[in-house]
GROMACS .gro file of C-alpha atoms in nm:
model
  229
    1MET     CA    1  10.630   8.294  10.791
    2ARG     CA    2  10.682   8.507  10.484
    3GLY     CA    3  10.658   8.174  10.260
    4VAL     CA    4  10.337   8.098  10.368
    5PRO     CA    5  10.053   8.164  10.098
    6SER     CA    6   9.772   8.441  10.171
    7LEU     CA    7   9.435   8.336  10.197
    8ARG     CA    8   9.372   8.646   9.994
    9ASP     CA    9   9.570   8.620   9.687
   10GLY     CA   10   9.790   8.293   9.724
   11GLY     CA   11  10.053   8.532   9.749
   12PRO     CA   12  10.318   8.599  10.007
   13VAL     CA   13  10.145   8.753  10.345
   14SER     CA   14  10.217   9.121  10.405
   15GLU     CA   15  10.484   9.250  10.668
   16PHE     CA   16  10.205   9.406  10.861
   17THR     CA   17  10.005   9.031  10.854
   18VAL     CA   18  10.310   8.894  11.005
   19TYR     CA   19  10.339   9.168  11.264
   20ARG     CA   20   9.984   9.135  11.349
   21LEU     CA   21   9.976   8.764  11.429
   22LEU     CA   22  10.311   8.762  11.617
   23ARG     CA   23  10.156   9.055  11.820
   24VAL     CA   24   9.844   8.852  11.902
   25VAL     CA   25  10.050   8.556  12.004
   26GLN     CA   26  10.301   8.806  12.239
   27LEU     CA   27   9.981   8.924  12.380
   28LEU     CA   28   9.872   8.589  12.453
   29PHE     CA   29  10.208   8.500  12.651
   30ASP     CA   30  10.169   8.830  12.825
   31TYR     CA   31   9.830   8.671  12.977
   32LEU     CA   32   9.967   8.346  13.032
   33LEU     CA   33  10.252   8.468  13.230
   34GLN     CA   34  10.031   8.675  13.443
   35SER     CA   35   9.805   8.387  13.504
   36GLY     CA   36  10.111   8.164  13.626
   37VAL     CA   37  10.040   7.924  13.323
   38VAL     CA   38  10.430   7.952  13.155
   39ALA     CA   39  10.738   8.064  13.351
   40ALA     CA   40  10.945   8.214  13.061
   41ASP     CA   41  10.838   8.453  12.811
   42PRO     CA   42  10.967   8.344  12.455
   43PHE     CA   43  10.916   8.746  12.353
   44ALA     CA   44  11.198   8.877  12.627
   45GLY     CA   45  11.437   9.076  12.423
   46PHE     CA   46  11.238   9.033  12.131
   47ALA     CA   47  11.181   9.374  11.950
   48MET     CA   48  10.910   9.406  11.716
   49ASN     CA   49  10.902   9.694  11.489
   50ARG     CA   50  10.518   9.809  11.335
   51PRO     CA   51  10.554   9.825  10.978
   52ALA     CA   52  10.433  10.158  10.803
   53ARG     CA   53  10.084  10.093  10.655
   54ARG     CA   54   9.997  10.125  10.330
   55ALA     CA   55   9.873  10.436  10.160
   56ARG     CA   56   9.513  10.511  10.142
   57ARG     CA   57   9.376  10.337   9.851
   58ASN     CA   58   9.297  10.540   9.555
   59ILE     CA   59   8.929  10.598   9.477
   60LEU     CA   60   8.760  10.803   9.219
   61THR     CA   61   8.517  11.030   9.312
   62ARG     CA   62   8.162  11.046   9.118
   63ALA     CA   63   8.318  11.328   8.908
   64GLU     CA   64   8.615  11.177   8.808
   65VAL     CA   65   8.414  10.894   8.699
   66THR     CA   66   8.140  11.085   8.501
   67ALA     CA   67   8.473  11.280   8.344
   68LEU     CA   68   8.630  10.981   8.222
   69TYR     CA   69   8.317  10.866   8.074
   70GLY     CA   70   8.268  11.198   7.938
   71ALA     CA   71   8.663  11.173   7.777
   72CYS     CA   72   8.556  10.857   7.577
   73GLU     CA   73   8.624  10.877   7.216
   74ARG     CA   74   8.510  10.526   7.117
   75LEU     CA   75   8.260  10.272   7.191
   76ALA     CA   76   8.541  10.054   7.274
   77GLU     CA   77   8.638  10.244   7.557
   78ARG     CA   78   8.289  10.295   7.719
   79ALA     CA   79   8.297   9.938   7.690
   80LEU     CA   80   8.571   9.900   7.919
   81LEU     CA   81   8.471  10.138   8.167
   82ALA     CA   82   8.129   9.967   8.184
   83LEU     CA   83   8.310   9.634   8.236
   84THR     CA   84   8.579   9.778   8.506
   85TYR     CA   85   8.380  10.031   8.700
   86GLY     CA   86   8.061   9.924   8.587
   87CYS     CA   87   8.112   9.529   8.669
   88GLY     CA   88   8.417   9.529   8.889
   89LEU     CA   89   8.589   9.333   8.722
   90ARG     CA   90   8.950   9.243   8.776
   91VAL     CA   91   9.191   9.271   8.508
   92GLY     CA   92   9.267   8.925   8.428
   93GLU     CA   93   8.877   8.859   8.455
   94LEU     CA   94   8.870   9.132   8.187
   95GLU     CA   95   9.144   8.964   7.975
   96ARG     CA   96   8.958   8.598   8.002
   97LEU     CA   97   8.584   8.748   7.918
   98ASN     CA   98   8.475   8.592   7.598
   99THR     CA   99   8.127   8.683   7.395
  100ARG     CA  100   7.948   8.394   7.529
  101GLU     CA  101   7.983   8.530   7.859
  102VAL     CA  102   7.819   8.874   7.827
  103ARG     CA  103   7.459   8.785   7.786
  104LEU     CA  104   7.295   9.117   7.688
  105THR     CA  105   6.979   8.991   7.635
  106ASP     CA  106   6.944   8.810   7.971
  107GLY     CA  107   7.106   9.148   8.118
  108LEU     CA  108   7.362   8.922   8.291
  109LEU     CA  109   7.741   8.901   8.288
  110VAL     CA  110   7.893   8.549   8.386
  111VAL     CA  111   8.238   8.550   8.535
  112GLU     CA  112   8.323   8.182   8.436
  113ARG     CA  113   8.652   8.197   8.632
  114GLY     CA  114   8.724   8.417   8.875
  115LYS     CA  115   9.018   8.461   9.172
  116TYR     CA  116   9.041   8.088   9.308
  117ASP     CA  117   8.828   7.981   8.978
  118LYS     CA  118   8.528   8.094   9.150
  119ARG     CA  119   8.235   8.138   8.923
  120ARG     CA  120   7.975   8.444   8.946
  121VAL     CA  121   7.713   8.610   8.766
  122ILE     CA  122   7.673   9.000   8.750
  123PRO     CA  123   7.346   9.146   8.689
  124LEU     CA  124   7.394   9.455   8.440
  125SER     CA  125   7.266   9.789   8.508
  126ALA     CA  126   7.081   9.972   8.256
  127GLY     CA  127   7.350  10.233   8.152
  128VAL     CA  128   7.644   9.914   8.154
  129LYS     CA  129   7.411   9.708   7.925
  130ARG     CA  130   7.335  10.019   7.676
  131ASP     CA  131   7.750  10.068   7.630
  132LEU     CA  132   7.809   9.684   7.595
  133LEU     CA  133   7.507   9.648   7.350
  134ALA     CA  134   7.643   9.970   7.135
  135TYR     CA  135   8.017   9.799   7.154
  136ALA     CA  136   7.883   9.461   7.078
  137VAL     CA  137   7.688   9.531   6.745
  138ARG     CA  138   7.964   9.722   6.617
  139ARG     CA  139   8.279   9.514   6.730
  140ARG     CA  140   8.519   9.314   6.460
  141GLY     CA  141   8.693   9.031   6.435
  142SER     CA  142   8.630   8.685   6.498
  143GLU     CA  143   8.794   8.653   6.842
  144PRO     CA  144   8.609   8.497   7.083
  145ALA     CA  145   8.695   8.785   7.344
  146PHE     CA  146   8.436   9.031   7.406
  147LEU     CA  147   8.695   9.337   7.432
  148ARG     CA  148   8.923   9.368   7.161
  149HIS     CA  149   9.206   9.599   6.992
  150ALA     CA  150   9.164   9.780   6.698
  151ARG     CA  151   9.324   9.463   6.526
  152GLY     CA  152   9.064   9.273   6.625
  153GLY     CA  153   9.244   9.043   6.884
  154ARG     CA  154   9.177   8.995   7.244
  155LEU     CA  155   9.272   9.274   7.463
  156ARG     CA  156   9.535   9.247   7.693
  157ARG     CA  157   9.653   9.398   8.043
  158HIS     CA  158   9.913   9.653   7.879
  159THR     CA  159   9.676   9.789   7.633
  160VAL     CA  160   9.414   9.814   7.882
  161GLN     CA  161   9.615  10.031   8.107
  162LYS     CA  162   9.735  10.239   7.796
  163TRP     CA  163   9.337  10.310   7.701
  164LEU     CA  164   9.296  10.398   8.085
  165THR     CA  165   9.578  10.630   8.093
  166GLY     CA  166   9.485  10.810   7.797
  167LEU     CA  167   9.129  10.848   7.920
  168ALA     CA  168   9.253  10.988   8.233
  169GLU     CA  169   9.490  11.236   8.051
  170ARG     CA  170   9.197  11.368   7.859
  171ALA     CA  171   8.931  11.365   8.136
  172GLY     CA  172   9.184  11.597   8.327
  173VAL     CA  173   9.218  11.336   8.627
  174GLU     CA  174   9.537  11.353   8.824
  175LYS     CA  175   9.505  11.041   9.010
  176GLN     CA  176   9.661  10.712   8.860
  177VAL     CA  177   9.357  10.530   8.682
  178THR     CA  178   9.397  10.149   8.655
  179VAL     CA  179   9.158   9.852   8.660
  180HIS     CA  180   9.223   9.754   9.044
  181VAL     CA  181   9.115  10.141   9.124
  182LEU     CA  182   8.802  10.147   8.926
  183ARG     CA  183   8.694   9.822   9.118
  184HIS     CA  184   8.789   9.991   9.453
  185THR     CA  185   8.580  10.273   9.304
  186ILE     CA  186   8.266  10.102   9.236
  187ALA     CA  187   8.253   9.916   9.545
  188SER     CA  188   8.338  10.246   9.801
  189HIS     CA  189   8.023  10.408   9.579
  190LEU     CA  190   7.823  10.112   9.602
  191LEU     CA  191   7.889  10.078  10.011
  192ALA     CA  192   7.850  10.458  10.029
  193GLU     CA  193   7.479  10.454   9.857
  194GLY     CA  194   7.425  10.193  10.107
  195MET     CA  195   7.460   9.847   9.954
  196ALA     CA  196   7.515   9.573  10.225
  197VAL     CA  197   7.876   9.458  10.265
  198GLU     CA  198   7.741   9.122  10.186
  199GLU     CA  199   7.610   9.226   9.869
  200VAL     CA  200   7.898   9.377   9.757
  201ARG     CA  201   8.147   9.115   9.831
  202THR     CA  202   7.914   8.879   9.592
  203PHE     CA  203   7.914   9.147   9.330
  204LEU     CA  204   8.319   9.145   9.362
  205GLY     CA  205   8.365   8.787   9.411
  206HIS     CA  206   8.555   8.775   9.712
  207ALA     CA  207   8.624   8.498   9.900
  208LEU     CA  208   8.623   8.673  10.208
  209LEU     CA  209   8.378   8.911  10.392
  210ALA     CA  210   8.700   9.047  10.557
  211THR     CA  211   8.855   9.138  10.218
  212THR     CA  212   8.554   9.343  10.158
  213GLN     CA  213   8.520   9.498  10.475
  214ARG     CA  214   8.852   9.668  10.403
  215TYR     CA  215   8.664   9.894  10.142
  216VAL     CA  216   8.442  10.035  10.424
  217GLN     CA  217   8.757  10.169  10.600
  218VAL     CA  218   8.673  10.512  10.426
  219ASP     CA  219   8.642  10.825  10.624
  220ALA     CA  220   8.330  11.021  10.630
  221GLU     CA  221   8.491  11.302  10.436
  222LEU     CA  222   8.592  11.086  10.183
  223ILE     CA  223   8.230  10.921  10.155
  224ASP     CA  224   8.074  11.261  10.127
  225LYS     CA  225   8.303  11.363   9.826
  226ILE     CA  226   8.232  11.008   9.702
  227VAL     CA  227   7.837  11.057   9.665
  228GLY     CA  228   7.894  11.413   9.602
  229LYS     CA  229   7.728  11.594   9.894
   0.00000   0.00000   0.00000
């Protein structure tokens, strides 16, 4: 069963998903036995150990995000935060983003090829638009990529992570900061502010609502920290 591709990302299904599905089948046979529909239990003598859940997703507080912005020394770093936190882009979407897809005049960012090759349009907030415009007018190089490194070439994920790690160190943020962490963070912040799950799903480009709903599973104490109450 582990060879069956996940509907979420196309990779192998997790151990917990396998356990959960087998548990459903086991409960079904319990019911069928009690109802007299079947005479034998295929799960008899079969022990299933519940796998440990993954650790809670790493989410930054608003104060930590503010500290990251305050640690920026270059317009490119602010643009990176605008695209990862402000727009919730995945690392692959960030790598593929071209200048023509950042429509600053219209206040829109177009993800032409997201996960599962889905296209989506992200409205830019005033702050995100300002940071992207400030970077765009000073950017160098002929590379069609929107975000570029110092030599003018397309920014790749290893450099993106290097920049984020440097920002976190300068900002004094002890949590690991990655593109995915920032994506989870903006989703959690939007949900904590009251945005509907369906709207966050559209913003993030999730194919399944259930994927977005995992972001809702944040305890009240963490939400209070996120919104700064």
